[in-house]
Amino acid sequence: MEQRELLSMTPEELRAFLVELGEPGYRADQIFPQMHKGISPDEMTNLPLALRKKLDEVAIWNLPAVCKKLVSAIDGTVKYLFALSDGNCVESVVMQYEHGNTICISSQVGCRMGCKFCASTIGGKVRDLSAGELLGQVIAAGKDTGERISNIVLMGIGEPLDNYAQVLRFLRLVNHPLGLNIGYRHISLSTCGLVDGIEKLQKEDLPITLSISLHAPDDETRSAIMPVNKRWGVDALLSACRAYFRATGRRISFEYTLISGKNDSPKDAEKLAAVLNSHLRDRKESMPIHVNLIPVNEVAETGFHTSDRAAVRKFAAILEAKGIRATVRRTLGADINASCGQLRRAAAGSAGAE
Ligand code: SAH
């Protein structure tokens, strides 16, 4: 019999599973909330020993194991390299903000999107994470830090909309009142622009925040650094954003990684302002536009360089002058390789893997 993964189950599914095992369904009400607190069924003293043994045989419940943990001396950011049950590793980062602790989690082992500046995609995609593995990162980090995690961003390794079903299942689980109960408004999902996924998400009626990794103002520039743009160009992507905003009323934020000499000129900024304003502003229903500017993190393999400060300031000023709010992303955990995929690669490199 294939072992079932308990952390991926809704309370209803857990109940049905227990009944299948010949156990009373109400045990689900005991198991689900405790498991979401990081207590494994074999530690649940309110369960009969026989049930704990049986679950041990037929089910998997293990949380991702802390394989490496780095704490920034600058700002307290904690970066985890988590080992999954099959030995694959993913990264999660816990950042402390005034409004609470935010965790950035991974959605896949590796990534197949091929963005030229990104470390996570260098070895391609190994596999999708299950909903339980997505949730496990939040539970394990909460347990390890001993702090409540109040916000989640799906901005770690992987493309969440390329693992749609498991990501959606995870969102519903982490929001469940019997579990961590994290509000959808405290969850952000970042995508490189899978338009079919954005259209599907629009219909789910979940008030999460959508974040679009735009990184370029036109198709030529974008296709050169993000292969996904060859499938869905800037026009198609921004049209999907407008439709999403109109249907859900949820604002979308845009990520723009500044790469020296590639996408960071004043002309690029002018073009970006023009394309955003033309797609997302009209007299009827204007979407407030917010662009996060992120000086690119230099990844050895990519050969890209960070824009200098003056170029970043100038870029932001041009956007602001055109009515677009632009913030320069504060770098957290700069001393611990806290950005995307770098720790996993370093670990894989030292083990001679990948
Ligand atoms: N696949 C999703 C989420 C993961 S990446 C997405 O593309 O949005 C999270 C963010 O980090 C994205 O905006 C991504 O483009 C950005 N990113 C990746 N590599 C980076 C680097 N080297 N420097 C700065 N930002 C990077």
mmCIF file of C-alpha atoms and ligand atoms in Angstrom:
data_model
loop_
_atom_site.group_PDB
_atom_site.id
_atom_site.type_symbol
_atom_site.label_atom_id
_atom_site.label_comp_id
_atom_site.label_asym_id
_atom_site.label_seq_id
_atom_site.Cartn_x
_atom_site.Cartn_y
_atom_site.Cartn_z
ATOM 1 C CA MET A 1 0.000 0.000 0.000
ATOM 2 C CA GLU A 2 1.333 3.423 -0.967
ATOM 3 C CA GLN A 3 2.017 5.623 2.034
ATOM 4 C CA ARG A 4 -0.318 8.598 2.170
ATOM 5 C CA GLU A 5 0.970 12.039 3.070
ATOM 6 C CA LEU A 6 -1.030 13.330 6.017
ATOM 7 C CA LEU A 7 0.058 16.976 5.768
ATOM 8 C CA SER A 8 -1.415 17.290 2.279
ATOM 9 C CA MET A 9 -4.878 16.245 3.478
ATOM 10 C CA THR A 10 -7.823 18.459 4.349
ATOM 11 C CA PRO A 11 -9.624 17.548 7.598
ATOM 12 C CA GLU A 12 -12.352 15.908 5.497
ATOM 13 C CA GLU A 13 -9.839 13.790 3.598
ATOM 14 C CA LEU A 14 -8.077 12.876 6.815
ATOM 15 C CA ARG A 15 -11.394 11.823 8.298
ATOM 16 C CA ALA A 16 -12.169 9.616 5.278
ATOM 17 C CA PHE A 17 -8.677 8.145 5.422
ATOM 18 C CA LEU A 18 -9.065 7.245 9.096
ATOM 19 C CA VAL A 19 -12.428 5.641 8.440
ATOM 20 C CA GLU A 20 -10.765 3.627 5.653
ATOM 21 C CA LEU A 21 -8.298 2.421 8.266
ATOM 22 C CA GLY A 22 -11.183 1.328 10.490
ATOM 23 C CA GLU A 23 -10.670 4.215 12.930
ATOM 24 C CA PRO A 24 -13.249 6.702 14.190
ATOM 25 C CA GLY A 25 -13.414 9.764 11.924
ATOM 26 C CA TYR A 26 -13.330 12.184 14.855
ATOM 27 C CA ARG A 27 -9.646 11.423 15.304
ATOM 28 C CA ALA A 28 -9.113 13.773 12.370
ATOM 29 C CA ASP A 29 -10.179 16.670 14.618
ATOM 30 C CA GLN A 30 -7.381 15.722 17.006
ATOM 31 C CA ILE A 31 -4.715 14.995 14.432
ATOM 32 C CA PHE A 32 -5.154 17.891 11.973
ATOM 33 C CA PRO A 33 -4.653 20.849 14.376
ATOM 34 C CA GLN A 34 -1.759 19.223 16.223
ATOM 35 C CA MET A 35 0.014 18.258 13.032
ATOM 36 C CA HIS A 36 -0.221 21.841 11.810
ATOM 37 C CA LYS A 37 1.504 22.909 15.032
ATOM 38 C CA GLY A 38 4.430 20.654 14.178
ATOM 39 C CA ILE A 39 3.498 17.750 16.451
ATOM 40 C CA SER A 40 3.886 14.437 14.677
ATOM 41 C CA PRO A 41 1.222 11.750 15.182
ATOM 42 C CA ASP A 42 3.680 9.541 17.053
ATOM 43 C CA GLU A 43 3.957 12.328 19.663
ATOM 44 C CA MET A 44 0.195 12.796 20.023
ATOM 45 C CA THR A 45 -0.413 11.369 23.449
ATOM 46 C CA ASN A 46 -4.172 11.731 23.089
ATOM 47 C CA LEU A 47 -4.137 9.044 20.389
ATOM 48 C CA PRO A 48 -4.184 5.347 21.209
ATOM 49 C CA LEU A 49 -0.803 3.686 20.738
ATOM 50 C CA ALA A 50 -2.234 1.247 18.220
ATOM 51 C CA LEU A 51 -3.409 4.096 15.984
ATOM 52 C CA ARG A 52 -0.038 5.814 16.184
ATOM 53 C CA LYS A 53 1.619 2.573 15.142
ATOM 54 C CA LYS A 54 -0.805 2.033 12.316
ATOM 55 C CA LEU A 55 -0.258 5.576 11.003
ATOM 56 C CA ASP A 56 3.455 5.033 11.185
ATOM 57 C CA GLU A 57 3.062 2.125 8.773
ATOM 58 C CA VAL A 58 0.629 3.580 6.284
ATOM 59 C CA ALA A 59 1.280 7.314 6.290
ATOM 60 C CA ILE A 60 4.003 9.921 5.958
ATOM 61 C CA TRP A 61 3.908 13.019 8.114
ATOM 62 C CA ASN A 62 7.475 14.162 8.426
ATOM 63 C CA LEU A 63 8.259 17.859 8.223
ATOM 64 C CA PRO A 64 11.147 19.058 6.079
ATOM 65 C CA ALA A 65 14.328 18.601 8.125
ATOM 66 C CA VAL A 66 16.626 21.528 8.832
ATOM 67 C CA CYS A 67 19.706 20.635 6.844
ATOM 68 C CA LYS A 68 21.411 23.984 7.143
ATOM 69 C CA LYS A 69 20.414 27.171 8.936
ATOM 70 C CA LEU A 70 22.034 30.554 8.481
ATOM 71 C CA VAL A 71 21.170 33.588 10.599
ATOM 72 C CA SER A 72 22.046 37.035 9.298
ATOM 73 C CA ALA A 73 24.154 39.045 11.711
ATOM 74 C CA ILE A 74 22.854 42.192 10.020
ATOM 75 C CA ASP A 75 19.086 41.852 10.333
ATOM 76 C CA GLY A 76 18.204 38.489 11.904
ATOM 77 C CA THR A 77 16.935 37.005 8.633
ATOM 78 C CA VAL A 78 17.010 33.219 8.902
ATOM 79 C CA LYS A 79 17.652 31.090 5.868
ATOM 80 C CA TYR A 80 16.910 27.377 5.898
ATOM 81 C CA LEU A 81 18.043 24.671 3.590
ATOM 82 C CA PHE A 82 15.370 22.045 4.166
ATOM 83 C CA ALA A 83 15.781 18.397 3.226
ATOM 84 C CA LEU A 84 12.607 16.739 1.960
ATOM 85 C CA SER A 85 11.822 13.090 2.622
ATOM 86 C CA ASP A 86 13.489 11.967 -0.641
ATOM 87 C CA GLY A 87 16.696 13.893 0.111
ATOM 88 C CA ASN A 88 15.998 16.787 -2.264
ATOM 89 C CA CYS A 89 16.610 20.213 -0.766
ATOM 90 C CA VAL A 90 14.722 23.494 -0.964
ATOM 91 C CA GLU A 91 15.206 26.881 0.647
ATOM 92 C CA SER A 92 12.979 28.985 2.861
ATOM 93 C CA VAL A 93 13.748 32.368 4.378
ATOM 94 C CA VAL A 94 12.183 33.952 7.465
ATOM 95 C CA MET A 95 12.335 37.743 7.506
ATOM 96 C CA GLN A 96 11.397 39.990 10.379
ATOM 97 C CA TYR A 97 9.373 43.034 9.516
ATOM 98 C CA GLU A 98 7.570 45.462 11.795
ATOM 99 C CA HIS A 99 4.240 43.937 10.796
ATOM 100 C CA GLY A 100 5.358 40.415 11.701
ATOM 101 C CA ASN A 101 7.414 37.509 10.481
ATOM 102 C CA THR A 102 7.266 36.684 6.806
ATOM 103 C CA ILE A 103 8.352 33.381 5.340
ATOM 104 C CA CYS A 104 9.429 32.998 1.748
ATOM 105 C CA ILE A 105 8.873 29.402 0.635
ATOM 106 C CA SER A 106 9.793 27.254 -2.350
ATOM 107 C CA SER A 107 7.215 25.606 -4.589
ATOM 108 C CA GLN A 108 9.389 23.251 -6.657
ATOM 109 C CA VAL A 109 12.761 21.537 -6.451
ATOM 110 C CA GLY A 110 14.531 23.594 -9.103
ATOM 111 C CA CYS A 111 12.614 25.400 -11.827
ATOM 112 C CA ARG A 112 12.076 25.001 -15.559
ATOM 113 C CA MET A 113 11.331 28.619 -16.427
ATOM 114 C CA GLY A 114 14.907 29.419 -17.432
ATOM 115 C CA CYS A 115 15.118 33.093 -16.368
ATOM 116 C CA LYS A 116 18.653 34.072 -17.256
ATOM 117 C CA PHE A 117 19.495 35.894 -14.015
ATOM 118 C CA CYS A 118 18.121 33.286 -11.602
ATOM 119 C CA ALA A 119 20.115 30.667 -9.697
ATOM 120 C CA SER A 120 17.115 28.377 -9.071
ATOM 121 C CA THR A 121 16.659 27.403 -12.678
ATOM 122 C CA ILE A 122 20.245 26.526 -13.563
ATOM 123 C CA GLY A 123 19.812 22.780 -12.993
ATOM 124 C CA GLY A 124 16.248 22.703 -14.371
ATOM 125 C CA LYS A 125 13.218 21.360 -12.510
ATOM 126 C CA VAL A 126 13.653 18.187 -10.486
ATOM 127 C CA ARG A 127 10.084 17.866 -9.227
ATOM 128 C CA ASP A 128 7.070 19.665 -7.839
ATOM 129 C CA LEU A 129 6.537 19.992 -4.107
ATOM 130 C CA SER A 130 3.395 18.520 -2.597
ATOM 131 C CA ALA A 131 0.978 20.727 -0.687
ATOM 132 C CA GLY A 132 2.232 19.068 2.496
ATOM 133 C CA GLU A 133 5.814 19.972 1.639
ATOM 134 C CA LEU A 134 4.828 23.586 0.990
ATOM 135 C CA LEU A 135 3.001 23.690 4.307
ATOM 136 C CA GLY A 136 5.816 21.776 6.007
ATOM 137 C CA GLN A 137 8.226 24.642 5.329
ATOM 138 C CA VAL A 138 5.958 27.069 7.201
ATOM 139 C CA ILE A 139 5.389 24.676 10.107
ATOM 140 C CA ALA A 140 9.036 23.632 10.411
ATOM 141 C CA ALA A 141 10.317 27.226 10.293
ATOM 142 C CA GLY A 142 7.716 28.315 12.865
ATOM 143 C CA LYS A 143 8.693 25.445 15.118
ATOM 144 C CA ASP A 144 12.403 26.100 14.755
ATOM 145 C CA THR A 145 12.239 29.882 15.275
ATOM 146 C CA GLY A 146 9.617 29.544 18.000
ATOM 147 C CA GLU A 147 7.874 32.549 16.506
ATOM 148 C CA ARG A 148 4.520 33.020 14.876
ATOM 149 C CA ILE A 149 4.741 33.391 11.148
ATOM 150 C CA SER A 150 2.057 35.758 9.978
ATOM 151 C CA ASN A 151 2.858 36.315 6.315
ATOM 152 C CA ILE A 152 3.800 34.025 3.469
ATOM 153 C CA VAL A 153 5.362 34.808 0.137
ATOM 154 C CA LEU A 154 5.642 32.165 -2.572
ATOM 155 C CA MET A 155 8.858 33.621 -3.921
ATOM 156 C CA GLY A 156 11.418 30.944 -3.225
ATOM 157 C CA ILE A 157 12.654 28.276 -5.608
ATOM 158 C CA GLY A 158 10.219 27.309 -8.349
ATOM 159 C CA GLU A 159 7.318 28.743 -10.295
ATOM 160 C CA PRO A 160 4.166 28.398 -8.180
ATOM 161 C CA LEU A 161 1.770 28.535 -11.131
ATOM 162 C CA ASP A 162 3.702 25.676 -12.758
ATOM 163 C CA ASN A 163 2.660 23.585 -9.730
ATOM 164 C CA TYR A 164 -0.873 24.909 -9.673
ATOM 165 C CA ALA A 165 -2.890 22.132 -8.038
ATOM 166 C CA GLN A 166 -0.523 21.604 -5.106
ATOM 167 C CA VAL A 167 -0.068 25.336 -4.540
ATOM 168 C CA LEU A 168 -3.846 25.860 -4.447
ATOM 169 C CA ARG A 169 -4.272 22.971 -2.060
ATOM 170 C CA PHE A 170 -1.535 24.469 0.124
ATOM 171 C CA LEU A 171 -3.217 27.901 0.152
ATOM 172 C CA ARG A 172 -6.460 26.346 1.380
ATOM 173 C CA LEU A 173 -4.670 24.262 4.012
ATOM 174 C CA VAL A 174 -2.588 27.098 5.448
ATOM 175 C CA ASN A 175 -5.698 29.276 5.621
ATOM 176 C CA HIS A 176 -7.742 26.572 7.356
ATOM 177 C CA PRO A 177 -9.252 27.718 10.680
ATOM 178 C CA LEU A 178 -8.249 24.433 12.350
ATOM 179 C CA GLY A 179 -4.680 24.836 11.123
ATOM 180 C CA LEU A 180 -2.379 27.856 10.914
ATOM 181 C CA ASN A 181 -5.277 30.059 9.832
ATOM 182 C CA ILE A 182 -3.117 32.525 7.911
ATOM 183 C CA GLY A 183 -5.351 35.011 6.086
ATOM 184 C CA TYR A 184 -5.231 35.080 2.291
ATOM 185 C CA ARG A 185 -4.493 38.789 2.467
ATOM 186 C CA HIS A 186 -1.257 37.882 4.214
ATOM 187 C CA ILE A 187 -0.151 35.641 1.380
ATOM 188 C CA SER A 188 1.600 36.711 -1.839
ATOM 189 C CA LEU A 189 2.204 34.580 -4.876
ATOM 190 C CA SER A 190 4.906 35.595 -7.312
ATOM 191 C CA THR A 191 4.883 34.426 -10.910
ATOM 192 C CA CYS A 192 7.114 34.907 -13.932
ATOM 193 C CA GLY A 193 3.917 35.343 -15.936
ATOM 194 C CA LEU A 194 2.116 32.099 -16.760
ATOM 195 C CA VAL A 195 -0.990 33.712 -18.181
ATOM 196 C CA ASP A 196 -3.075 30.534 -18.161
ATOM 197 C CA GLY A 197 -2.328 30.176 -14.440
ATOM 198 C CA ILE A 198 -3.235 33.801 -13.728
ATOM 199 C CA GLU A 199 -6.550 33.295 -15.519
ATOM 200 C CA LYS A 200 -7.274 30.178 -13.503
ATOM 201 C CA LEU A 201 -6.325 31.863 -10.241
ATOM 202 C CA GLN A 202 -8.672 34.722 -11.008
ATOM 203 C CA LYS A 203 -11.592 32.291 -10.845
ATOM 204 C CA GLU A 204 -10.621 30.816 -7.464
ATOM 205 C CA ASP A 205 -11.789 33.899 -5.612
ATOM 206 C CA LEU A 206 -8.893 33.947 -3.152
ATOM 207 C CA PRO A 207 -7.901 37.416 -1.962
ATOM 208 C CA ILE A 208 -4.176 36.698 -2.079
ATOM 209 C CA THR A 209 -1.744 39.253 -3.468
ATOM 210 C CA LEU A 210 -0.363 38.541 -6.896
ATOM 211 C CA SER A 211 3.108 39.665 -7.740
ATOM 212 C CA ILE A 212 4.380 39.680 -11.308
ATOM 213 C CA SER A 213 8.047 39.301 -12.146
ATOM 214 C CA LEU A 214 8.078 41.686 -15.070
ATOM 215 C CA HIS A 215 11.745 42.696 -15.288
ATOM 216 C CA ALA A 216 11.486 44.331 -18.706
ATOM 217 C CA PRO A 217 9.268 46.873 -20.480
ATOM 218 C CA ASP A 218 9.089 45.279 -23.936
ATOM 219 C CA ASP A 219 9.094 41.879 -25.613
ATOM 220 C CA GLU A 220 12.572 42.111 -27.024
ATOM 221 C CA THR A 221 14.204 42.853 -23.677
ATOM 222 C CA ARG A 222 11.955 40.468 -21.769
ATOM 223 C CA SER A 223 12.327 37.512 -24.112
ATOM 224 C CA ALA A 224 16.097 37.882 -23.922
ATOM 225 C CA ILE A 225 16.107 37.326 -20.149
ATOM 226 C CA MET A 226 12.842 35.398 -19.574
ATOM 227 C CA PRO A 227 12.013 32.586 -22.033
ATOM 228 C CA VAL A 228 8.403 32.479 -20.749
ATOM 229 C CA ASN A 229 7.881 35.761 -22.586
ATOM 230 C CA LYS A 230 8.075 33.943 -25.909
ATOM 231 C CA ARG A 231 4.889 32.098 -24.931
ATOM 232 C CA TRP A 232 3.063 35.054 -23.365
ATOM 233 C CA GLY A 233 4.380 38.475 -24.284
ATOM 234 C CA VAL A 234 4.158 41.695 -22.264
ATOM 235 C CA ASP A 235 0.803 42.670 -23.796
ATOM 236 C CA ALA A 236 -0.821 39.331 -23.013
ATOM 237 C CA LEU A 237 0.597 39.393 -19.488
ATOM 238 C CA LEU A 238 -0.546 42.913 -18.671
ATOM 239 C CA SER A 239 -3.971 42.238 -20.183
ATOM 240 C CA ALA A 240 -4.280 39.236 -17.856
ATOM 241 C CA CYS A 241 -3.263 41.513 -14.963
ATOM 242 C CA ARG A 242 -5.948 44.025 -15.862
ATOM 243 C CA ALA A 243 -8.574 41.303 -16.068
ATOM 244 C CA TYR A 244 -7.413 39.906 -12.735
ATOM 245 C CA PHE A 245 -7.700 43.300 -11.054
ATOM 246 C CA ARG A 246 -11.120 43.969 -12.536
ATOM 247 C CA ALA A 247 -12.457 40.607 -11.451
ATOM 248 C CA THR A 248 -10.935 40.435 -7.983
ATOM 249 C CA GLY A 249 -10.310 44.054 -6.986
ATOM 250 C CA ARG A 250 -6.900 42.914 -5.762
ATOM 251 C CA ARG A 251 -3.940 45.058 -6.654
ATOM 252 C CA ILE A 252 -0.975 43.443 -8.305
ATOM 253 C CA SER A 253 2.588 44.390 -7.576
ATOM 254 C CA PHE A 254 5.380 44.211 -10.099
ATOM 255 C CA GLU A 255 8.903 43.034 -9.500
ATOM 256 C CA TYR A 256 11.603 44.578 -11.638
ATOM 257 C CA THR A 257 15.127 43.273 -11.269
ATOM 258 C CA LEU A 258 17.638 45.844 -12.417
ATOM 259 C CA ILE A 259 20.477 44.405 -14.453
ATOM 260 C CA SER A 260 23.251 46.713 -15.520
ATOM 261 C CA GLY A 261 23.109 47.533 -19.221
ATOM 262 C CA LYS A 262 20.176 45.154 -19.898
ATOM 263 C CA ASN A 263 17.009 46.764 -18.580
ATOM 264 C CA ASP A 264 18.040 49.685 -16.366
ATOM 265 C CA SER A 265 18.353 52.694 -18.671
ATOM 266 C CA PRO A 266 16.187 55.833 -18.340
ATOM 267 C CA LYS A 267 14.642 54.809 -21.676
ATOM 268 C CA ASP A 268 13.647 51.441 -20.157
ATOM 269 C CA ALA A 269 12.047 53.297 -17.239
ATOM 270 C CA GLU A 270 10.087 55.561 -19.611
ATOM 271 C CA LYS A 271 8.905 52.548 -21.577
ATOM 272 C CA LEU A 272 7.944 50.677 -18.415
ATOM 273 C CA ALA A 273 5.880 53.609 -17.140
ATOM 274 C CA ALA A 274 4.174 53.930 -20.515
ATOM 275 C CA VAL A 275 3.312 50.247 -20.885
ATOM 276 C CA LEU A 276 2.016 49.931 -17.303
ATOM 277 C CA ASN A 277 -0.026 53.105 -17.519
ATOM 278 C CA SER A 278 -1.524 52.200 -20.871
ATOM 279 C CA HIS A 279 -2.586 48.719 -19.756
ATOM 280 C CA LEU A 280 -3.635 49.318 -16.202
ATOM 281 C CA ARG A 281 -4.921 52.852 -16.085
ATOM 282 C CA ASP A 282 -8.067 54.080 -17.685
ATOM 283 C CA ARG A 283 -10.706 56.549 -16.679
ATOM 284 C CA LYS A 284 -13.029 53.890 -15.288
ATOM 285 C CA GLU A 285 -11.084 51.591 -13.054
ATOM 286 C CA SER A 286 -7.478 52.495 -12.473
ATOM 287 C CA MET A 287 -5.282 50.047 -10.687
ATOM 288 C CA PRO A 288 -2.773 51.648 -8.322
ATOM 289 C CA ILE A 289 0.559 50.461 -9.647
ATOM 290 C CA HIS A 290 3.488 49.540 -7.465
ATOM 291 C CA VAL A 291 6.852 48.485 -8.805
ATOM 292 C CA ASN A 292 9.449 46.863 -6.575
ATOM 293 C CA LEU A 293 12.890 47.573 -7.939
ATOM 294 C CA ILE A 294 15.412 44.901 -7.055
ATOM 295 C CA PRO A 295 19.064 45.444 -7.911
ATOM 296 C CA VAL A 296 19.916 42.025 -9.333
ATOM 297 C CA ASN A 297 21.723 39.651 -7.032
ATOM 298 C CA GLU A 298 24.818 38.611 -8.823
ATOM 299 C CA VAL A 299 24.913 34.885 -9.516
ATOM 300 C CA ALA A 300 28.315 33.684 -10.714
ATOM 301 C CA GLU A 301 26.924 31.582 -13.590
ATOM 302 C CA THR A 302 24.806 34.348 -15.118
ATOM 303 C CA GLY A 303 27.434 37.006 -15.753
ATOM 304 C CA PHE A 304 24.907 39.765 -14.992
ATOM 305 C CA HIS A 305 25.843 42.749 -12.891
ATOM 306 C CA THR A 306 23.938 44.913 -10.469
ATOM 307 C CA SER A 307 22.910 48.383 -11.567
ATOM 308 C CA ASP A 308 24.721 51.155 -9.772
ATOM 309 C CA ARG A 309 22.909 53.247 -7.203
ATOM 310 C CA ALA A 310 22.583 56.271 -9.417
ATOM 311 C CA ALA A 311 20.899 54.222 -12.154
ATOM 312 C CA VAL A 312 18.481 52.707 -9.613
ATOM 313 C CA ARG A 313 17.586 56.145 -8.201
ATOM 314 C CA LYS A 314 17.067 57.588 -11.642
ATOM 315 C CA PHE A 315 14.904 54.627 -12.706
ATOM 316 C CA ALA A 316 12.696 55.027 -9.617
ATOM 317 C CA ALA A 317 12.412 58.790 -10.130
ATOM 318 C CA ILE A 318 11.204 58.371 -13.710
ATOM 319 C CA LEU A 319 8.490 55.910 -12.629
ATOM 320 C CA GLU A 320 7.380 58.186 -9.794
ATOM 321 C CA ALA A 321 7.169 61.143 -12.160
ATOM 322 C CA LYS A 322 4.710 59.125 -14.241
ATOM 323 C CA GLY A 323 2.506 58.328 -11.255
ATOM 324 C CA ILE A 324 3.889 54.870 -10.515
ATOM 325 C CA ARG A 325 4.935 54.085 -6.986
ATOM 326 C CA ALA A 326 8.414 52.624 -7.012
ATOM 327 C CA THR A 327 10.294 51.240 -4.037
ATOM 328 C CA VAL A 328 13.775 49.848 -3.983
ATOM 329 C CA ARG A 329 13.712 46.471 -2.253
ATOM 330 C CA ARG A 330 15.577 46.486 1.020
ATOM 331 C CA THR A 331 18.139 43.734 0.880
ATOM 332 C CA LEU A 332 17.682 41.388 3.815
ATOM 333 C CA GLY A 333 20.143 38.690 4.718
ATOM 334 C CA ALA A 334 22.794 39.972 2.322
ATOM 335 C CA ASP A 335 25.456 38.192 4.347
ATOM 336 C CA ILE A 336 23.796 34.763 4.140
ATOM 337 C CA ASN A 337 23.122 34.286 0.454
ATOM 338 C CA ALA A 338 19.456 34.874 1.190
ATOM 339 C CA SER A 339 18.298 35.214 -2.384
ATOM 340 C CA CYS A 340 16.719 32.669 -4.636
ATOM 341 C CA GLY A 341 18.339 29.319 -5.067
ATOM 342 C CA GLN A 342 21.840 30.278 -4.109
ATOM 343 C CA LEU A 343 22.117 28.113 -1.016
ATOM 344 C CA ARG A 344 20.701 25.007 -2.681
ATOM 345 C CA ARG A 345 23.168 25.388 -5.506
ATOM 346 C CA ALA A 346 26.043 25.930 -3.122
ATOM 347 C CA ALA A 347 25.058 22.774 -1.211
ATOM 348 C CA ALA A 348 24.608 20.756 -4.390
ATOM 349 C CA GLY A 349 27.931 22.055 -5.724
ATOM 350 C CA SER A 350 29.837 21.057 -2.622
ATOM 351 C CA ALA A 351 28.245 17.618 -2.705
ATOM 352 C CA GLY A 352 29.222 17.297 -6.353
ATOM 353 C CA ALA A 353 25.567 16.826 -7.274
ATOM 354 C CA GLU A 354 23.299 18.412 -9.926
HETATM 355 N N1 SAH B 1 8.980 31.879 -10.170
HETATM 356 C C1 SAH B 1 8.408 32.959 -9.436
HETATM 357 C C2 SAH B 1 8.836 33.024 -7.987
HETATM 358 C C3 SAH B 1 10.247 32.734 -7.632
HETATM 359 S S1 SAH B 1 11.501 33.921 -7.964
HETATM 360 C C4 SAH B 1 8.665 34.271 -10.129
HETATM 361 O O1 SAH B 1 9.358 34.275 -11.134
HETATM 362 O O2 SAH B 1 8.132 35.274 -9.710
HETATM 363 C C5 SAH B 1 11.216 35.269 -6.878
HETATM 364 C C6 SAH B 1 11.677 36.592 -7.456
HETATM 365 O O3 SAH B 1 13.119 36.692 -7.447
HETATM 366 C C7 SAH B 1 11.256 36.801 -8.891
HETATM 367 O O4 SAH B 1 10.806 38.129 -9.057
HETATM 368 C C8 SAH B 1 12.541 36.550 -9.626
HETATM 369 O O5 SAH B 1 12.515 37.094 -10.912
HETATM 370 C C9 SAH B 1 13.553 37.167 -8.690
HETATM 371 N N2 SAH B 1 14.942 36.768 -8.907
HETATM 372 C C10 SAH B 1 15.433 35.606 -9.348
HETATM 373 N N3 SAH B 1 16.769 35.654 -9.432
HETATM 374 C C11 SAH B 1 17.143 36.863 -9.013
HETATM 375 C C12 SAH B 1 18.401 37.512 -8.876
HETATM 376 N N4 SAH B 1 19.536 36.909 -9.185
HETATM 377 N N5 SAH B 1 18.402 38.778 -8.415
HETATM 378 C C13 SAH B 1 17.247 39.409 -8.092
HETATM 379 N N6 SAH B 1 16.035 38.845 -8.197
HETATM 380 C C14 SAH B 1 15.974 37.594 -8.665
#
